[in-house]
mmCIF file of C-alpha atoms in Angstrom:
data_model
loop_
_atom_site.group_PDB
_atom_site.id
_atom_site.type_symbol
_atom_site.label_atom_id
_atom_site.label_comp_id
_atom_site.label_asym_id
_atom_site.label_seq_id
_atom_site.Cartn_x
_atom_site.Cartn_y
_atom_site.Cartn_z
ATOM 1 C CA UNK A 1 0.078 0.328 0.147
ATOM 2 C CA UNK A 2 3.166 2.116 0.627
ATOM 3 C CA UNK A 3 4.471 1.446 -2.885
ATOM 4 C CA UNK A 4 1.120 2.764 -4.266
ATOM 5 C CA UNK A 5 0.709 6.201 -2.394
ATOM 6 C CA UNK A 6 4.638 6.909 -3.371
ATOM 7 C CA UNK A 7 3.840 5.670 -7.045
ATOM 8 C CA UNK A 8 0.583 8.204 -7.056
ATOM 9 C CA UNK A 9 2.138 10.959 -4.963
ATOM 10 C CA UNK A 10 5.636 10.756 -7.972
ATOM 11 C CA UNK A 11 2.990 10.868 -10.521
ATOM 12 C CA UNK A 12 1.161 13.252 -9.131
ATOM 13 C CA UNK A 13 4.298 15.504 -9.264
ATOM 14 C CA UNK A 14 5.123 15.064 -12.867
ATOM 15 C CA UNK A 15 2.029 16.037 -13.756
ATOM 16 C CA UNK A 16 1.855 19.419 -11.835
ATOM 17 C CA UNK A 17 5.417 20.673 -13.903
ATOM 18 C CA UNK A 18 3.960 23.089 -16.333
ATOM 19 C CA UNK A 19 5.283 21.894 -19.854
ATOM 20 C CA UNK A 20 7.076 24.150 -21.794
ATOM 21 C CA UNK A 21 7.929 24.077 -25.675
ATOM 22 C CA UNK A 22 10.794 25.404 -28.217
ATOM 23 C CA UNK A 23 12.020 24.578 -31.854
ATOM 24 C CA UNK A 24 14.970 25.986 -33.421
ATOM 25 C CA UNK A 25 14.835 28.753 -36.378
ATOM 26 C CA UNK A 26 17.284 28.436 -39.189
ATOM 27 C CA UNK A 27 18.218 31.431 -42.013
ATOM 28 C CA UNK A 28 19.378 30.172 -44.956
ATOM 29 C CA UNK A 29 20.999 32.067 -47.898
ATOM 30 C CA UNK A 30 19.458 29.893 -50.762
ATOM 31 C CA UNK A 31 20.704 29.510 -54.567
ATOM 32 C CA UNK A 32 19.177 27.914 -57.428
ATOM 33 C CA UNK A 33 21.482 25.762 -59.381
ATOM 34 C CA UNK A 34 18.515 25.530 -62.371
ATOM 35 C CA UNK A 35 18.873 29.180 -63.423
ATOM 36 C CA UNK A 36 16.705 28.621 -66.654
ATOM 37 C CA UNK A 37 13.689 27.051 -64.491
ATOM 38 C CA UNK A 38 14.090 29.977 -61.510
ATOM 39 C CA UNK A 39 12.260 32.767 -61.595
ATOM 40 C CA UNK A 40 13.565 34.411 -57.914
ATOM 41 C CA UNK A 41 16.889 33.708 -58.246
ATOM 42 C CA UNK A 42 18.944 34.268 -54.867
ATOM 43 C CA UNK A 43 17.163 34.677 -51.796
ATOM 44 C CA UNK A 44 16.775 34.325 -47.650
ATOM 45 C CA UNK A 45 14.420 32.396 -46.542
ATOM 46 C CA UNK A 46 13.515 31.548 -42.297
ATOM 47 C CA UNK A 47 12.752 28.003 -41.960
ATOM 48 C CA UNK A 48 12.364 25.043 -38.642
ATOM 49 C CA UNK A 49 14.047 22.840 -41.306
ATOM 50 C CA UNK A 50 17.798 21.718 -40.352
ATOM 51 C CA UNK A 51 19.946 21.928 -43.071
ATOM 52 C CA UNK A 52 19.945 18.427 -43.889
ATOM 53 C CA UNK A 53 16.275 18.521 -44.077
ATOM 54 C CA UNK A 54 15.929 21.480 -46.233
ATOM 55 C CA UNK A 55 17.795 20.589 -48.726
ATOM 56 C CA UNK A 56 16.571 17.228 -49.394
ATOM 57 C CA UNK A 57 12.727 18.872 -49.512
ATOM 58 C CA UNK A 58 14.145 21.297 -52.359
ATOM 59 C CA UNK A 59 14.988 18.860 -54.684
ATOM 60 C CA UNK A 60 18.645 18.127 -52.869
ATOM 61 C CA UNK A 61 22.292 19.327 -54.309
ATOM 62 C CA UNK A 62 21.569 19.333 -57.878
ATOM 63 C CA UNK A 63 18.253 21.786 -57.472
ATOM 64 C CA UNK A 64 19.745 24.565 -54.898
ATOM 65 C CA UNK A 65 22.426 25.291 -52.737
ATOM 66 C CA UNK A 66 22.304 26.844 -49.032
ATOM 67 C CA UNK A 67 24.456 28.960 -46.909
ATOM 68 C CA UNK A 68 23.414 28.885 -42.908
ATOM 69 C CA UNK A 69 23.425 32.131 -42.246
ATOM 70 C CA UNK A 70 22.178 31.705 -38.147
ATOM 71 C CA UNK A 71 20.012 30.174 -36.025
ATOM 72 C CA UNK A 72 18.419 30.491 -33.019
ATOM 73 C CA UNK A 73 16.014 29.747 -30.392
ATOM 74 C CA UNK A 74 11.977 30.492 -30.235
ATOM 75 C CA UNK A 75 9.990 29.246 -27.094
ATOM 76 C CA UNK A 76 6.188 28.538 -27.772
ATOM 77 C CA UNK A 77 3.748 26.679 -30.083
ATOM 78 C CA UNK A 78 4.667 26.564 -33.787
ATOM 79 C CA UNK A 79 1.481 25.291 -35.215
ATOM 80 C CA UNK A 80 -1.448 27.150 -37.296
ATOM 81 C CA UNK A 81 0.992 28.536 -39.528
ATOM 82 C CA UNK A 82 2.684 31.080 -36.467
ATOM 83 C CA UNK A 83 5.399 33.387 -37.280
ATOM 84 C CA UNK A 84 8.560 32.660 -35.803
ATOM 85 C CA UNK A 85 10.230 34.500 -33.502
ATOM 86 C CA UNK A 86 12.073 37.349 -34.549
ATOM 87 C CA UNK A 87 16.492 36.708 -33.818
ATOM 88 C CA UNK A 88 17.723 37.272 -30.601
ATOM 89 C CA UNK A 89 19.618 40.995 -32.154
ATOM 90 C CA UNK A 90 16.579 41.916 -34.041
ATOM 91 C CA UNK A 91 14.660 41.312 -30.398
ATOM 92 C CA UNK A 92 16.904 43.751 -28.468
ATOM 93 C CA UNK A 93 17.148 46.511 -31.147
ATOM 94 C CA UNK A 94 13.259 46.320 -30.685
ATOM 95 C CA UNK A 95 13.252 46.559 -27.127
ATOM 96 C CA UNK A 96 16.242 49.059 -27.497
ATOM 97 C CA UNK A 97 14.214 51.262 -29.674
ATOM 98 C CA UNK A 98 10.575 51.170 -27.339
ATOM 99 C CA UNK A 99 12.802 52.164 -24.286
ATOM 100 C CA UNK A 100 13.526 55.721 -26.318
ATOM 101 C CA UNK A 101 10.227 56.533 -26.777
#
């Protein structure tokens, strides 16, 4: 009986902790290797796909070349087409600008 009480108490304590989610954001400079078929040319993109997954998902080494520019971590939920959070440097500039108002 004591063992059951301990398990119940332990389970309840685990459930009482709040969960927090976070995700990593990557910013790439993308260069098309198929210049005849590409209307956009070179461009910047922000994605939650890591470099290997991004390259594979968008046609592989034969279609595009990517350069990882920066990466940062965001807190919170990523579903429902929610915008990614700002990079830390841009976030600090936003806060710095609002302090001067």
